[in-house]
Tab-separated table of C-alpha atoms in Angstrom:
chain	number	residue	atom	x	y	z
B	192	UNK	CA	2.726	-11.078	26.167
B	193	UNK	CA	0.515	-8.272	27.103
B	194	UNK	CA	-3.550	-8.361	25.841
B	195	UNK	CA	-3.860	-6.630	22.359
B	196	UNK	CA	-5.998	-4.436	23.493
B	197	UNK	CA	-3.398	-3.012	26.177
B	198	UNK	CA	-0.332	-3.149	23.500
B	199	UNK	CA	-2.468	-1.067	20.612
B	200	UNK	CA	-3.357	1.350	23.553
B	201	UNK	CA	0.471	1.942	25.339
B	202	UNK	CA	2.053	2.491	21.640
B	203	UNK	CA	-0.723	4.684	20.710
B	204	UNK	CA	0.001	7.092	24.108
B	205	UNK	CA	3.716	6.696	23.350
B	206	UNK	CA	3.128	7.644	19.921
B	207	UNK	CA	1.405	11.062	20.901
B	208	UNK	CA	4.235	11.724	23.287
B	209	UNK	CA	7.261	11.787	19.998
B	210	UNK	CA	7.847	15.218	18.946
B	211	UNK	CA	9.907	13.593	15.948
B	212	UNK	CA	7.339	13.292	13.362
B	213	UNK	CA	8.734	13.411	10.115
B	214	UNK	CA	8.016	15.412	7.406
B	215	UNK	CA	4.720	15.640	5.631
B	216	UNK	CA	4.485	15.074	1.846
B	217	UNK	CA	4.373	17.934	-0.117
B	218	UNK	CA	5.298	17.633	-2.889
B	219	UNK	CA	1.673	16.413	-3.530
B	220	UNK	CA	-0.154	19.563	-2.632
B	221	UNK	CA	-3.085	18.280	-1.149
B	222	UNK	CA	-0.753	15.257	1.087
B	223	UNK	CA	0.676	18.629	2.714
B	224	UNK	CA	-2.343	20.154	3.887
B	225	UNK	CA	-2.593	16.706	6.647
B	226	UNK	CA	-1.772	17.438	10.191
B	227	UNK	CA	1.662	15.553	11.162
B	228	UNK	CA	-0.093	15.102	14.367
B	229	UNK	CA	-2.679	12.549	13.631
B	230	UNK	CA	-1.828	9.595	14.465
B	231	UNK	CA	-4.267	6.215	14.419
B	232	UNK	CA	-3.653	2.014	14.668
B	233	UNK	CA	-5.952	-0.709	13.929
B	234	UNK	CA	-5.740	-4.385	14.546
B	235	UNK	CA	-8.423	-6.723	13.126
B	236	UNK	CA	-7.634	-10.137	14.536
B	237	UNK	CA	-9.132	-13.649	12.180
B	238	UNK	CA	-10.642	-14.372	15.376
B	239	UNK	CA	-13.123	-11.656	14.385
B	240	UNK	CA	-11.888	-8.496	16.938
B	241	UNK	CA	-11.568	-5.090	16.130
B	242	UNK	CA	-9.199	-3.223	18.247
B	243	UNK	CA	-8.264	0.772	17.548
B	244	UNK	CA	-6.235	3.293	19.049
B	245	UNK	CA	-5.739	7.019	18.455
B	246	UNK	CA	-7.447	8.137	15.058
B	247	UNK	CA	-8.626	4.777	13.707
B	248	UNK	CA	-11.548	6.212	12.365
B	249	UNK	CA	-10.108	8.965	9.989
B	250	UNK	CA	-9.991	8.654	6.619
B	251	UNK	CA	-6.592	9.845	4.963
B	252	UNK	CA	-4.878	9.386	1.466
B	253	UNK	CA	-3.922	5.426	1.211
B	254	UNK	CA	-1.244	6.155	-1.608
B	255	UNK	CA	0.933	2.932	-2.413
B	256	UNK	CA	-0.897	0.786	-0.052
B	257	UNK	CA	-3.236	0.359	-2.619
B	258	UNK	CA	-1.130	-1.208	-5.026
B	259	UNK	CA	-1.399	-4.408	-2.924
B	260	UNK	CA	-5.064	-4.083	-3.342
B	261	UNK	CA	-4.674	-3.705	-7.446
B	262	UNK	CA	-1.775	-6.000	-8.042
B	263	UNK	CA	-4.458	-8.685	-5.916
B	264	UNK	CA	-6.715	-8.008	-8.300
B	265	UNK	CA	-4.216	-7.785	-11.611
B	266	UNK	CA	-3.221	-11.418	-10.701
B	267	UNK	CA	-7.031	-12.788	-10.271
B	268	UNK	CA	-6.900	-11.367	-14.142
B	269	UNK	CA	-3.941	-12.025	-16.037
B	270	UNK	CA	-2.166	-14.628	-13.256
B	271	UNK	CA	1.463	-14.971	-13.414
B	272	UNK	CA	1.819	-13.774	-17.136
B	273	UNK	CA	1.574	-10.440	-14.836
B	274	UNK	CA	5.653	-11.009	-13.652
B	275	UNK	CA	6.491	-11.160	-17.822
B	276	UNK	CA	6.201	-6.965	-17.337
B	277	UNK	CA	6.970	-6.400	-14.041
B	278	UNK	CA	10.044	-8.122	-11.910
B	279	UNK	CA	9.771	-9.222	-8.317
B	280	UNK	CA	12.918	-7.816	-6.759
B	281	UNK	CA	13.665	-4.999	-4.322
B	282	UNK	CA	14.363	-2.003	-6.369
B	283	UNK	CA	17.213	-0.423	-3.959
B	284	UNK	CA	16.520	3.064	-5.591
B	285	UNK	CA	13.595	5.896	-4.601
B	286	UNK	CA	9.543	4.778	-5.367
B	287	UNK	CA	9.859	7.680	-8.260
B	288	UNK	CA	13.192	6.586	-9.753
B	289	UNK	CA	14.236	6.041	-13.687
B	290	UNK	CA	17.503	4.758	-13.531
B	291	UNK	CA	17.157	1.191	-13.187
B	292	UNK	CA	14.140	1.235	-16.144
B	293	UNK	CA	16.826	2.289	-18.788
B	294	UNK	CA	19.722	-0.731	-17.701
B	295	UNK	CA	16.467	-3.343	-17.598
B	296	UNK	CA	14.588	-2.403	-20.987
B	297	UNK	CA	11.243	-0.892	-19.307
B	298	UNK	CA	10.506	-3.725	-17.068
B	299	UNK	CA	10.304	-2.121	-13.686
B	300	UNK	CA	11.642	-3.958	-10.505
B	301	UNK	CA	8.809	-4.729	-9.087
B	302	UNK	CA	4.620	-4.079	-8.581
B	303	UNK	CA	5.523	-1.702	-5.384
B	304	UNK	CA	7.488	0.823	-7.026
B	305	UNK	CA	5.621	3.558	-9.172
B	306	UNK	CA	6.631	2.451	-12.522
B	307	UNK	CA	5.841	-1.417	-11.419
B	308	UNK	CA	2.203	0.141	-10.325
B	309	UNK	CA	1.943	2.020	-13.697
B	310	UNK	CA	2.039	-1.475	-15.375
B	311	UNK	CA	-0.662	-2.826	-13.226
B	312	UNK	CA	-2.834	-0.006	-14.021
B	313	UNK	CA	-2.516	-0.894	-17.373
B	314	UNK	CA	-3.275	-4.102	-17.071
B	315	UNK	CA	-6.348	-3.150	-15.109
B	316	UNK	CA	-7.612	-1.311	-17.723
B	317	UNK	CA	-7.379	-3.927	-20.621
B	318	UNK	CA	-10.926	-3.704	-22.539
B	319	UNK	CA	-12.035	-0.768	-20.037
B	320	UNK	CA	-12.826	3.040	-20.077
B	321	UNK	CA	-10.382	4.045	-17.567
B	322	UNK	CA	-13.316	5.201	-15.583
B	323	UNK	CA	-14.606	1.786	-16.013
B	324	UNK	CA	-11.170	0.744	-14.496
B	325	UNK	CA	-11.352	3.151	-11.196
B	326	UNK	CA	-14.728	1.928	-10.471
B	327	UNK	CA	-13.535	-1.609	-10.644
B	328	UNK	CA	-11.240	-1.127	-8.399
B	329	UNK	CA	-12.959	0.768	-5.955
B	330	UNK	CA	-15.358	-1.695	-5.607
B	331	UNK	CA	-12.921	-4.836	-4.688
B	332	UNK	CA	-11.431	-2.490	-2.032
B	333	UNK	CA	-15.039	-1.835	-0.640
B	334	UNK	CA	-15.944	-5.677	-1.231
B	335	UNK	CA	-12.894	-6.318	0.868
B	336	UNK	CA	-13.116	-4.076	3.705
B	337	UNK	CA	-17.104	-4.553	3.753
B	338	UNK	CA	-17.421	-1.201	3.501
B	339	UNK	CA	-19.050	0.882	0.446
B	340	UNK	CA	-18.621	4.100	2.194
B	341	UNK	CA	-15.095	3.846	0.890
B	342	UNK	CA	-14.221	6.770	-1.562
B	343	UNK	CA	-11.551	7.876	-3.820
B	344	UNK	CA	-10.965	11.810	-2.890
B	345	UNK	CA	-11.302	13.596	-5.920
B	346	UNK	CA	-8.934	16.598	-4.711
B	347	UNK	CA	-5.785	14.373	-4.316
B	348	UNK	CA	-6.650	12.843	-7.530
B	349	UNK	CA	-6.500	16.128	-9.415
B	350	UNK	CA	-3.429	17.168	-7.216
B	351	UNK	CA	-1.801	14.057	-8.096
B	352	UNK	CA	-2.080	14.981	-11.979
B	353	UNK	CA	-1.458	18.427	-11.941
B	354	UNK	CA	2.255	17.581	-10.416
B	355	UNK	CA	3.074	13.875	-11.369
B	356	UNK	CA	5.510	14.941	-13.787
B	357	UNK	CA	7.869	12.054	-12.912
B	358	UNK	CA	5.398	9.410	-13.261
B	359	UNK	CA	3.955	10.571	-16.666
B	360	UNK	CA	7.849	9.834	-17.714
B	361	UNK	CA	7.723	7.011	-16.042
B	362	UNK	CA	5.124	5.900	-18.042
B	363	UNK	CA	6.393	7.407	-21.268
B	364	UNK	CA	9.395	5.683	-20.639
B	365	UNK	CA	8.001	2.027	-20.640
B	366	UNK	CA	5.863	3.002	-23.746
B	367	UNK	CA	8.840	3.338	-25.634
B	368	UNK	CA	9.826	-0.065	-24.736
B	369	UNK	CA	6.307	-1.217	-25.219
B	370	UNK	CA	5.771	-2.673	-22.162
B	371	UNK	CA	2.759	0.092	-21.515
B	372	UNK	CA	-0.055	-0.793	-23.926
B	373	UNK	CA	-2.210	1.856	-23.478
B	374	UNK	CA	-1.299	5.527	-24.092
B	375	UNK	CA	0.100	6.628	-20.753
B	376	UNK	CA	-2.359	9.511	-19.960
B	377	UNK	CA	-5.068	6.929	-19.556
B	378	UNK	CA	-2.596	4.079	-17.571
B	379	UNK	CA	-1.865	7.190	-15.122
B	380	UNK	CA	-5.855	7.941	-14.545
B	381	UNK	CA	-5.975	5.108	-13.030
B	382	UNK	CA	-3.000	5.128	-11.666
B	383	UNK	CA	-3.462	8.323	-9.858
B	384	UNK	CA	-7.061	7.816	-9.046
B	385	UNK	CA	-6.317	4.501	-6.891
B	386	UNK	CA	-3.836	6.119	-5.308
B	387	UNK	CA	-6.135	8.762	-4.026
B	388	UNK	CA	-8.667	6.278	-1.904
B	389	UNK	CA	-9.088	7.254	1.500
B	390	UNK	CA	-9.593	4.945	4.047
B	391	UNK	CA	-9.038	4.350	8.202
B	392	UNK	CA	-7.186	2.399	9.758
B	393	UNK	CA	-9.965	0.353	10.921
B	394	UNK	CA	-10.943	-0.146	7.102
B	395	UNK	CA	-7.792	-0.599	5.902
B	396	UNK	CA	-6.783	-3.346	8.058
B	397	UNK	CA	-10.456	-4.979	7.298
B	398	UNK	CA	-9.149	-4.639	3.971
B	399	UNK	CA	-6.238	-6.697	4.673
B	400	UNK	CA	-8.275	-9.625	6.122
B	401	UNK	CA	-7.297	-11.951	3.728
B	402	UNK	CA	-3.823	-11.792	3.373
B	403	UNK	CA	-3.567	-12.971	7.015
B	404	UNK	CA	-5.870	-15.749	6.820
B	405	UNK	CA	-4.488	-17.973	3.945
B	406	UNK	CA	-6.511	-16.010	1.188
B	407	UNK	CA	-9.976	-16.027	2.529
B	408	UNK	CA	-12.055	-13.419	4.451
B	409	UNK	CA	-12.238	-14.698	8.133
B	410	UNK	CA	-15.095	-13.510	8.362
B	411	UNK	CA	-17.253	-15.214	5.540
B	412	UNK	CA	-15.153	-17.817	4.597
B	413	UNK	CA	-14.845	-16.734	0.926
B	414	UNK	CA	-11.748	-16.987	-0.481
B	415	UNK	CA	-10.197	-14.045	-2.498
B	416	UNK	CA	-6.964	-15.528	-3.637
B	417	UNK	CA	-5.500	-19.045	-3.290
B	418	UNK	CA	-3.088	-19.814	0.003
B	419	UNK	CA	-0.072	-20.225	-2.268
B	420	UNK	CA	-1.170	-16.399	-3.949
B	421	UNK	CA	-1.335	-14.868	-0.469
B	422	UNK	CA	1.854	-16.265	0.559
B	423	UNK	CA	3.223	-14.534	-2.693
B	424	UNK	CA	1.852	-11.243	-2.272
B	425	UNK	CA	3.310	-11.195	1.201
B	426	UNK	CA	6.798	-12.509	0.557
B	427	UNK	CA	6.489	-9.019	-1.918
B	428	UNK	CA	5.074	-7.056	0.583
B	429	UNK	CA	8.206	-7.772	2.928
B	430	UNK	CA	10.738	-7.030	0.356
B	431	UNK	CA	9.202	-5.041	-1.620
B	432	UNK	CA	6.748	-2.794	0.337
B	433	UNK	CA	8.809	-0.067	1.539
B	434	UNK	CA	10.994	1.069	-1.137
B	435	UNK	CA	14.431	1.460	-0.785
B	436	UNK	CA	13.837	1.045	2.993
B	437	UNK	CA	12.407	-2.208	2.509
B	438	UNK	CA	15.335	-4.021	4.421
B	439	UNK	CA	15.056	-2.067	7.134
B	440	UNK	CA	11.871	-2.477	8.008
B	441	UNK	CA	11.866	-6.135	7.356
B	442	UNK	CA	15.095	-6.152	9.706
B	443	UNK	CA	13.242	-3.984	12.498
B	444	UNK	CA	9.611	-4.966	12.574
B	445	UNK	CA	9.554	-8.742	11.189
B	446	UNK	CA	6.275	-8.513	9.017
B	447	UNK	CA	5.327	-8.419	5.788
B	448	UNK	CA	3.941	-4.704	5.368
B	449	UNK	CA	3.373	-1.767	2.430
B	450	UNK	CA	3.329	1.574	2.799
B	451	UNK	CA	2.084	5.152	1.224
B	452	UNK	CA	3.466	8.492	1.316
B	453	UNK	CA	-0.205	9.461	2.974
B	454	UNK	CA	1.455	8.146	6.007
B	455	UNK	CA	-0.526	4.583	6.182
B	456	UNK	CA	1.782	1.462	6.150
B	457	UNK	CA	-0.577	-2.031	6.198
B	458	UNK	CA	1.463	-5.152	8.076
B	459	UNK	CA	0.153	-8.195	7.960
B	460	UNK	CA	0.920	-11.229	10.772
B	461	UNK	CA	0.299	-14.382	9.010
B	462	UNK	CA	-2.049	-16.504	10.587
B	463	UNK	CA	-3.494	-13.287	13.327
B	464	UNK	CA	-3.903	-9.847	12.495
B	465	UNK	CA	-4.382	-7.164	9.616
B	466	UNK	CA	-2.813	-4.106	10.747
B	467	UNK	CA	-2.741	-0.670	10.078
B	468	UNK	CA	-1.283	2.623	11.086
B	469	UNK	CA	-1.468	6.152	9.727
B	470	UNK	CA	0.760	8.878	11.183
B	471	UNK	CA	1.462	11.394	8.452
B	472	UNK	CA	4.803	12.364	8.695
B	473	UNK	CA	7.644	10.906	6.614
B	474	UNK	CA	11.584	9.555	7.080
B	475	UNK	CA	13.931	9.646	4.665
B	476	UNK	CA	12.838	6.772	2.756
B	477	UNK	CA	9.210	8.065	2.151
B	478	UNK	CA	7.701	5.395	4.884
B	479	UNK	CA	5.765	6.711	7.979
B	480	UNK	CA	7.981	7.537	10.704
B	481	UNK	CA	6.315	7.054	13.558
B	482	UNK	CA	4.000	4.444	11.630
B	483	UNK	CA	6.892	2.136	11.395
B	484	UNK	CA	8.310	2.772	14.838
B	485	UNK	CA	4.766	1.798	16.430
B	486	UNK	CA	4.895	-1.397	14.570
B	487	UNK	CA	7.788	-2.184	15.447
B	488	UNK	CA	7.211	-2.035	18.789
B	489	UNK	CA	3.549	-3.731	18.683
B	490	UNK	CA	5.600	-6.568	16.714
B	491	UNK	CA	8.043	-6.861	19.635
B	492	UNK	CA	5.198	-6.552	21.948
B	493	UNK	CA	3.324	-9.206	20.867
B	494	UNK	CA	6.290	-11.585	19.329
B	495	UNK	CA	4.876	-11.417	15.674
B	496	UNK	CA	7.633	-11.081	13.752
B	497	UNK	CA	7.902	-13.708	11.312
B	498	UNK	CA	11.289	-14.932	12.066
B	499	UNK	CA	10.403	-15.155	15.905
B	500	UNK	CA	11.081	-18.879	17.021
């Protein structure tokens, strides 16, 4: 296997070479006003190293990578009475889609999926102001990345609002079946405003420190979540964490991973490395394009898949 350092550094090169990008997101306003060129990848080993490539050190729009972040935290609140609202399956339908809400009496598929994050909003807000709620939840993502420069971005916040027409009948939806307890303008604050953290790569994948070391930061020692909740909110991340494209990823890469429509995808290799990678442009599924390419080819690089003898 070739050093880390050398594998981060050849995918990033062959990364700036692709003229197939993907498509930007535009359909939030501010998402389409990114440059499908960047393109960064971080590695933070639990041996303590910090390797980067590309832009590493550029904050963009996290999106649904931080609903492993909040359903972390959901769980350290409410524990498994969390799965009595939300399902742990692969949804096989679009991050945005109804359909399978109406056949399943408002219990969405899973945390991953917009409806599934909606719930854990709500639960996140239980006896809070949502603003009360946000700030929670900014803070565990700066407490986990060691990093209180961390911010949510304001802009794709409000841009998230002004268009999430889809989500607020998401959220309507699952009222009607009670399985929203708070009125749904108030779930969808902070819904929209966790959404709309930026981050790096290189915080991002500090971020993600724990989940490939058993639970605890490698760096302190502390445990966040038990080894047997880690493992969980893994086995979810690699069926779960890419949508309807979940599969495929799982079948081409090998690691448990999530992804946003900001263009980040987090992996994680069990037992070595937090990754991420931010390249802005979408496939068909809503998943980075070249993001999921480059780990693909890191995995093979290295051997990290999962199912790798």
């Amino acid at each position: 296997m070739p050093e880390l350092e050398q594998a981060l550094a050849e995918v990033a090169a062959e990364m700036a070479e692709r003229t197939d990008r993907g498509k930007v997101a535009t359909y939030i306003p501010q998402l389409g006003k990114v440059d499908p060129k960047k393109f960064g990848i971080a590695a933070v080993t639990n041996d303590g190293r910090v390797i980067l490539a590309g832009d590493a050190d550029q904050p963009f729009s996290i999106q649904s990578v931080s609903k492993v972040l909040t359903l972390t935290l959901a769980l350290g609140k409410v524990g498994d009475a969390l799965w009595q609202r939300v399902g742990r399956e692969p949804s096989g339908n679009p991050f945005n889609s109804i359909v399978q809400l109406e056949h399943e009496n408002g219990i969405p598929r899973n945390p991953f999926i917009n409806a599934g994050a909606i719930i854990v909003s709500d639960v996140l807000l239980a006896g809070h102001q949502p603003r009360e709620a946000i700030g929670e939840i900014l803070r565990f993502i700066q407490f986990l990345a060691d990093d209180e420069t961390i911010i949510i971005d304001r802009e794709v916040a409000a841009s998230e609002r002004a268009t999430g027409y889809r989500n607020f009948a998401l959220a309507n939806y699952m009222k009607s079946f009670g399985n929203l307890h708070h009125e749904p303008e108030l779930a969808l604050g902070v819904y929209f405003h966790h959404c709309a953290v930026a981050m790096s790569c290189r915080q991002l994948a500090m971020a993600g420190r724990f989940l490939a070391n058993g639970g605890r930061n490698p760096a302190t020692g502390h445990s966040v979540v038990s080894p047997g909740r880690a493992r969980r909110i893994g086995a979810l991340m690699l069926t779960c964490g890419h949508y309807d494209g979940s599969g495929d990823f799982a079948f081409r890469v090998g690691i448990p991973g999530k992804s946003g429509v900001g263009g980040g995808i987090l992996g994680i290799v069990p037992g070595v490395a937090s990754l991420a990678v931010w390249s802005p442009g979408l496939n068909e599924n809503g998943n980075s394009k070249l993001g999921s390419i480059a780990l693909e080819k890191l995995a093979r690089m290295m051997n990290w898949s999962i199912f790798a003898p």
